[in-house]
mmCIF file of C-alpha atoms in Angstrom:
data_model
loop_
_atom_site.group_PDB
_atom_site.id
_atom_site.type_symbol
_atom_site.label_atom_id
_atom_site.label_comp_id
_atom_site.label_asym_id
_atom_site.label_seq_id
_atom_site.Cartn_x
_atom_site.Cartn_y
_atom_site.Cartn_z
ATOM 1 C CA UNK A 1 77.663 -44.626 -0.486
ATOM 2 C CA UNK A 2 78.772 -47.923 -1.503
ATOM 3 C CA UNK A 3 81.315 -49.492 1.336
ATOM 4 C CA UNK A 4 81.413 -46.812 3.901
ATOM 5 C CA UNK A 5 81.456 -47.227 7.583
ATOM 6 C CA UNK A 6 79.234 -45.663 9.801
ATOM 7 C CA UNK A 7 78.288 -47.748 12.436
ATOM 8 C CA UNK A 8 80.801 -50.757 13.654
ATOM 9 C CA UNK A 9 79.474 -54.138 13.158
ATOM 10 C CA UNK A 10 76.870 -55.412 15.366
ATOM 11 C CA UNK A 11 78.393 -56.771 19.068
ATOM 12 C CA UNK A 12 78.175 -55.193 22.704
ATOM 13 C CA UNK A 13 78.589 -51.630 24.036
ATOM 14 C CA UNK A 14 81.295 -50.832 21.695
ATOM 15 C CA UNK A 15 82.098 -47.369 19.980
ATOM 16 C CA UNK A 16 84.701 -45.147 18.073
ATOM 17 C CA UNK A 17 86.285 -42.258 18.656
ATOM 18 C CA UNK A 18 87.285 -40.570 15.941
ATOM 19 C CA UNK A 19 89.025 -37.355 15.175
ATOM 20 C CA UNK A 20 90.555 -35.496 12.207
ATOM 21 C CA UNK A 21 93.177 -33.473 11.671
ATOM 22 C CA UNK A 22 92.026 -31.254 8.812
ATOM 23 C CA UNK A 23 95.771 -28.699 8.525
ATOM 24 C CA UNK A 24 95.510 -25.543 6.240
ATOM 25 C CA UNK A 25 94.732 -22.168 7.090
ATOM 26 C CA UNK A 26 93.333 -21.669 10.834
ATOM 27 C CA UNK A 27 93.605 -25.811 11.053
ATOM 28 C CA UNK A 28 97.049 -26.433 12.070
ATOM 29 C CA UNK A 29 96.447 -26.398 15.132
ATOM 30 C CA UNK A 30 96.521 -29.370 18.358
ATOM 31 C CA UNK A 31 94.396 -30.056 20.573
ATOM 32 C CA UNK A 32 96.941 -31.513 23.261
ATOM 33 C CA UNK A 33 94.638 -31.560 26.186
ATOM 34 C CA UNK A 34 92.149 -34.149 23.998
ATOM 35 C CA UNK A 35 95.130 -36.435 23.442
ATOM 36 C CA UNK A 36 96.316 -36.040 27.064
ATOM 37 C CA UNK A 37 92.901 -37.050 28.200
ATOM 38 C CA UNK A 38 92.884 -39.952 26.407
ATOM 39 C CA UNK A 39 95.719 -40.947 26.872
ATOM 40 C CA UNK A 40 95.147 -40.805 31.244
ATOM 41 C CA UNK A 41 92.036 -42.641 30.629
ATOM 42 C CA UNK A 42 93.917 -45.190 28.381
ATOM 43 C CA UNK A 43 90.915 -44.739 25.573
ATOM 44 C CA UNK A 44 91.749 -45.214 22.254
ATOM 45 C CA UNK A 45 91.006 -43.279 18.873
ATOM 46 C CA UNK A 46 91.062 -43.749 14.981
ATOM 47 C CA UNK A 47 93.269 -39.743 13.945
ATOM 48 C CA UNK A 48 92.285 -38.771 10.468
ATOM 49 C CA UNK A 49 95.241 -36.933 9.754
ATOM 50 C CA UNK A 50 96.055 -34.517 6.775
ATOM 51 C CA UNK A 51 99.187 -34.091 4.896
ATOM 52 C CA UNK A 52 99.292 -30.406 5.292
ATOM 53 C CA UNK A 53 98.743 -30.689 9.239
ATOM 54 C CA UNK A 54 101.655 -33.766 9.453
ATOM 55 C CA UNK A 55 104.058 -31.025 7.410
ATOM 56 C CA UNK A 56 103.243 -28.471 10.058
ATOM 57 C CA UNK A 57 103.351 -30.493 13.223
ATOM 58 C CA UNK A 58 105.927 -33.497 12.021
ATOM 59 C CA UNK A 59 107.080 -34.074 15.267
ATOM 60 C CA UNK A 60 103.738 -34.366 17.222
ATOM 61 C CA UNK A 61 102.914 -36.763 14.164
ATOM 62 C CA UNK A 62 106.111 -38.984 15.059
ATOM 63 C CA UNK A 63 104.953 -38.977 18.286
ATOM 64 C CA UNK A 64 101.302 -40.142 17.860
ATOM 65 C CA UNK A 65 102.036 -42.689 15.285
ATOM 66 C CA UNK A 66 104.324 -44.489 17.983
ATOM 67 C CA UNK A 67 101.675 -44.044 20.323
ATOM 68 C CA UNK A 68 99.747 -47.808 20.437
ATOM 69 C CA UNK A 69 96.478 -46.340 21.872
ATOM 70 C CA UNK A 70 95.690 -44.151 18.576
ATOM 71 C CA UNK A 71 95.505 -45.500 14.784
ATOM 72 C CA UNK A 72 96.371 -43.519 12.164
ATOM 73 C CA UNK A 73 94.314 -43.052 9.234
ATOM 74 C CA UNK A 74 93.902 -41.046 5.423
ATOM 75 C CA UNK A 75 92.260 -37.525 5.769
ATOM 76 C CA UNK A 76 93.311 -36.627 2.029
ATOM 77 C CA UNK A 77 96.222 -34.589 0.604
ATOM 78 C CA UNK A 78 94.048 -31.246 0.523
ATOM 79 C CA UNK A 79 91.472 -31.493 2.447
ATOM 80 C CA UNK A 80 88.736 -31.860 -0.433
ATOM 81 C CA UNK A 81 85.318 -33.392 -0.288
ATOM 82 C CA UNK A 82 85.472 -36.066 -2.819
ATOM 83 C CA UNK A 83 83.492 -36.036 -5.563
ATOM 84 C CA UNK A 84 83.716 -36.682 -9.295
ATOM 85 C CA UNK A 85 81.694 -33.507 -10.271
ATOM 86 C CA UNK A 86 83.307 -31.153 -7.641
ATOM 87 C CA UNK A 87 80.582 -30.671 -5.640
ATOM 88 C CA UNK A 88 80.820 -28.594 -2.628
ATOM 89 C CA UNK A 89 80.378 -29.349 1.100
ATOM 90 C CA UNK A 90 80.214 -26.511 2.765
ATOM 91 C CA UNK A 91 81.625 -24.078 0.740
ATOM 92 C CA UNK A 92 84.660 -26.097 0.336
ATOM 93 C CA UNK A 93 84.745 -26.980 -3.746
ATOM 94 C CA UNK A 94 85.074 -30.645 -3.878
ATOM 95 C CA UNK A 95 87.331 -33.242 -6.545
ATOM 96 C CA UNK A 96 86.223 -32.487 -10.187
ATOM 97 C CA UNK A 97 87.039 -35.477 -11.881
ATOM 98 C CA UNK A 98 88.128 -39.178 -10.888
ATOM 99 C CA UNK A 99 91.849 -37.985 -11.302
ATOM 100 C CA UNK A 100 91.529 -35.466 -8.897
ATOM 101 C CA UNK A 101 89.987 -38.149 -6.684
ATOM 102 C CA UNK A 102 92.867 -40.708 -6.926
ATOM 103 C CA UNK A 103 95.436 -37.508 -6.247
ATOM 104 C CA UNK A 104 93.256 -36.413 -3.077
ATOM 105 C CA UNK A 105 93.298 -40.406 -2.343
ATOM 106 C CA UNK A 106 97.216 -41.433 -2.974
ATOM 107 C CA UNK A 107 99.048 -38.198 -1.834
ATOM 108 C CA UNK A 108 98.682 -38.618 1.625
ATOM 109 C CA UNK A 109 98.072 -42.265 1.163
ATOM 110 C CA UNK A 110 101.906 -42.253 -0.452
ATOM 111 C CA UNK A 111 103.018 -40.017 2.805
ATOM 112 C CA UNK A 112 101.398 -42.125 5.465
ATOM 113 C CA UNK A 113 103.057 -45.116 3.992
ATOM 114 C CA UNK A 114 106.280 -43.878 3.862
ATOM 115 C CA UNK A 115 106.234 -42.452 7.508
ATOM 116 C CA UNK A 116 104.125 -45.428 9.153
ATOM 117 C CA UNK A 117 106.029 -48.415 6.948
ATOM 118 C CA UNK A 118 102.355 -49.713 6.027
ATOM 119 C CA UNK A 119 99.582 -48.234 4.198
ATOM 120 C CA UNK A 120 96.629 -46.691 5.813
ATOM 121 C CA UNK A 121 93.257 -49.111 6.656
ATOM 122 C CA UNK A 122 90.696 -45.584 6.474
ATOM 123 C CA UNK A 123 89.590 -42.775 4.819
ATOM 124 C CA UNK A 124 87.821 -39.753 5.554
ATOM 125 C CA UNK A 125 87.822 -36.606 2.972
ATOM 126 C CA UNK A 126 87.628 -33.087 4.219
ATOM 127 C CA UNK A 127 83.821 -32.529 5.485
ATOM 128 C CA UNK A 128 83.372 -36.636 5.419
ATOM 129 C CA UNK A 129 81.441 -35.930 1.730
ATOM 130 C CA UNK A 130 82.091 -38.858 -0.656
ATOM 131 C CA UNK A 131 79.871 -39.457 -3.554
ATOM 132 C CA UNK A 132 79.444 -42.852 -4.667
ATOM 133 C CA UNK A 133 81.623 -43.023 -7.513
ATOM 134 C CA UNK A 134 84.542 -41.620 -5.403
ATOM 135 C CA UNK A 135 83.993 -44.355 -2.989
ATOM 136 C CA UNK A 136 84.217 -46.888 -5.528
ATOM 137 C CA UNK A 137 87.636 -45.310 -6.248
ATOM 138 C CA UNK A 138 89.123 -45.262 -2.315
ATOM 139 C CA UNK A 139 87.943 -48.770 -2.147
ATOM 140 C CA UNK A 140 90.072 -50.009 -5.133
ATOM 141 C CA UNK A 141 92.811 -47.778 -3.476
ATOM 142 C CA UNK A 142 92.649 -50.040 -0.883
ATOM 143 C CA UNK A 143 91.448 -47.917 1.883
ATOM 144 C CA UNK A 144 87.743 -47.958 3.111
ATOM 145 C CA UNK A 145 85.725 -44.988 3.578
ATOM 146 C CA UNK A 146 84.756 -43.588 7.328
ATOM 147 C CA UNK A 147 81.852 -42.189 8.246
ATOM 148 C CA UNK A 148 80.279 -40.992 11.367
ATOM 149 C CA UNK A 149 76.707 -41.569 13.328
ATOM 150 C CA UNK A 150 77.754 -39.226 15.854
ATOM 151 C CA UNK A 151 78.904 -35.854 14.737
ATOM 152 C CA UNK A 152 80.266 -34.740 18.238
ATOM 153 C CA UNK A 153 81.460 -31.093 17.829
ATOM 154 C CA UNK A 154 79.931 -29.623 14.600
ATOM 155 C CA UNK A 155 83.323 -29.134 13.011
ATOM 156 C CA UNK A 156 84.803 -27.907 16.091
ATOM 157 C CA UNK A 157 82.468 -25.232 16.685
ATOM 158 C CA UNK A 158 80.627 -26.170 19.373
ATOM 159 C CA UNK A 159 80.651 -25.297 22.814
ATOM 160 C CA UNK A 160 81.888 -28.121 25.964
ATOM 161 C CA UNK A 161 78.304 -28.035 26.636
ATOM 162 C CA UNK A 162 77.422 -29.005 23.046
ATOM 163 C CA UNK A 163 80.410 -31.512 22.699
ATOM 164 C CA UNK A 164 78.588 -33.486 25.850
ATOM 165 C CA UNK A 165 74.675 -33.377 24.679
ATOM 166 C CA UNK A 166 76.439 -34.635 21.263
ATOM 167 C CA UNK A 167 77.646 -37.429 22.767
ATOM 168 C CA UNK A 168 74.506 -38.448 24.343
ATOM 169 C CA UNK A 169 73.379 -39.752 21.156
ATOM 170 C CA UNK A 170 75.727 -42.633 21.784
ATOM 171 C CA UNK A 171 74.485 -45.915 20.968
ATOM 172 C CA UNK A 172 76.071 -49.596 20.342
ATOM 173 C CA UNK A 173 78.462 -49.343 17.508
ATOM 174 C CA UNK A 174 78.541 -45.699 16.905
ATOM 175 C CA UNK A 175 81.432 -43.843 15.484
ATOM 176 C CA UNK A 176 81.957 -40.803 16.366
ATOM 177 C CA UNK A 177 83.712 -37.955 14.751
ATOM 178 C CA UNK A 178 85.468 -34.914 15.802
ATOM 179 C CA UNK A 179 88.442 -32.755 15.696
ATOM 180 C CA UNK A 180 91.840 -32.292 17.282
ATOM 181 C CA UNK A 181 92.869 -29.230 15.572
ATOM 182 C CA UNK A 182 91.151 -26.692 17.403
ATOM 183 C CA UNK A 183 92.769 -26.397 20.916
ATOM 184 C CA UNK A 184 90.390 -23.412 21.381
ATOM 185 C CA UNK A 185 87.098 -24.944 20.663
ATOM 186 C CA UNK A 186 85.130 -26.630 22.817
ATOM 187 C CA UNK A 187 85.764 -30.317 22.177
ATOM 188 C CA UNK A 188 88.386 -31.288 24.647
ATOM 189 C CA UNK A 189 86.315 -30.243 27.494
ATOM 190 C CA UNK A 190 82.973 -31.747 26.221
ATOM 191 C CA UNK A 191 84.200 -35.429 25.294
ATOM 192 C CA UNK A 192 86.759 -35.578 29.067
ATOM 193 C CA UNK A 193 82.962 -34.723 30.361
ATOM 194 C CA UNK A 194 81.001 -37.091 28.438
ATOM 195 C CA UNK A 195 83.318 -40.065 27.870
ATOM 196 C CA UNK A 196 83.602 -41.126 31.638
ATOM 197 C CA UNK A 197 80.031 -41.426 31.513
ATOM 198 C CA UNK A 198 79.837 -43.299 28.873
ATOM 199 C CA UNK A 199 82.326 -45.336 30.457
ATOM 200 C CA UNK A 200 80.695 -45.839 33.343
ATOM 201 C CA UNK A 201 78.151 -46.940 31.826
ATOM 202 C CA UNK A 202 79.635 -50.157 30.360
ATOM 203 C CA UNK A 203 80.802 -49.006 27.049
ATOM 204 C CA UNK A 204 84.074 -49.330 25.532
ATOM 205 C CA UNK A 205 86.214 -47.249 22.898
ATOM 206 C CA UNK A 206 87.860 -49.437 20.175
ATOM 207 C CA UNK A 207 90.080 -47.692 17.453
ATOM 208 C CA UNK A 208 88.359 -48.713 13.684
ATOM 209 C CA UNK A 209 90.817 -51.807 12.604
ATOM 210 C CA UNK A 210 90.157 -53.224 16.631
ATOM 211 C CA UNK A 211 86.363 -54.244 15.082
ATOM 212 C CA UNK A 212 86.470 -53.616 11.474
ATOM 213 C CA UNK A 213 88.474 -56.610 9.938
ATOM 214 C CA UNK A 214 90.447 -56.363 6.587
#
């Protein structure tokens, strides 16, 4: 799709973590332990966060936006994949129509804003489905759509185990997505296994707007 990041621009051992926060039913959740590790290995992450999961978990929300190791970024007002035809991504109906694009779009766009005193950088829509006419539409939102090379915990359903042979597929400029809504899955224990390694290795993390210039 027209404009969307996938891979960081060409330049040394340099990744992404990313991770969203999708909210609604069963996704309200956090994943403390993944921020905690972080946070003691002083990596930093791009948070795609939703405007249902910042109404259930304000506080935790204050508390990561303050936090100068993570950026905070658009992961839609309802969770939607965006498309102008509302096609689905699995099983979760997508935007019908450009206005329903620009509402999935602005919404938390609007919220993040208000709560952050500056607009968001990124965008990510529920499942990371854009079609190209949607992306057209984030971009003259002002926001620039996030993709992933590395899909690190299969929507948080895979196991620690899982999580880490994910995350061997690693490579110079990836960006990784996963969650940190489900404390119960598997990816808190599979990326504080796999990301020392990686450090060790000679890579380092960068959140999105660190490497990817306005």
């Amino acid at each position: 799709m027209p404009g969307a990041l996938s891979r960081l621009p060409a330049g040394g051992k340099t990744a992404a973590l990313t991770f969203d926060a999708c909210g609604g039913k069963g996704g309200n959740a956090y994943d403390s332990a993944l921020i905690e590790f972080l946070r003691g290995r002083s990596v930093p992450a791009t948070l795609f966060i939703n405007s249902r999961w910042i109404d259930e978990n304000p506080s935790v929300f204050k508390e990561l936006a303050a936090d100068p190791l993570f950026e905070i970024a658009n992961h839609g007002t309802r969770h939607l994949p965006l498309s102008v035809s509302g096609r689905s991504a699995y099983r979760i109906p997508g935007t019908r129509n450009a206005g329903e694009v620009f509402d999935e779009v602005s919404g938390n766009r609007a919220k993040l804003t208000g709560l952050l005193g500056r607009p968001p950088r990124f965008f990510r829509s529920g499942t990371a489905y854009c079609d190209d006419v949607a992306a057209r539409i984030v971009t003259d939102l002002g926001e620039r759509f996030a993709s992933f090379d590395v899909n690190s915990d299969g929507g948080a359903t895979f196991t620690p185990a899982q999580v880490h042979q994910a995350m061997q597929g690693v490579r110079p400029g990836s960006v990784v997505i996963g969650h940190m809504n489900h404390p119960h899955g598997g990816t808190a224990r599979g990326i504080s296994g796999a990301v020392p390694q990686l450090l060790d290795t000679g890579y380092e993390f960068m959140r999105l707007s660190d490497v990817v210039k306005a």
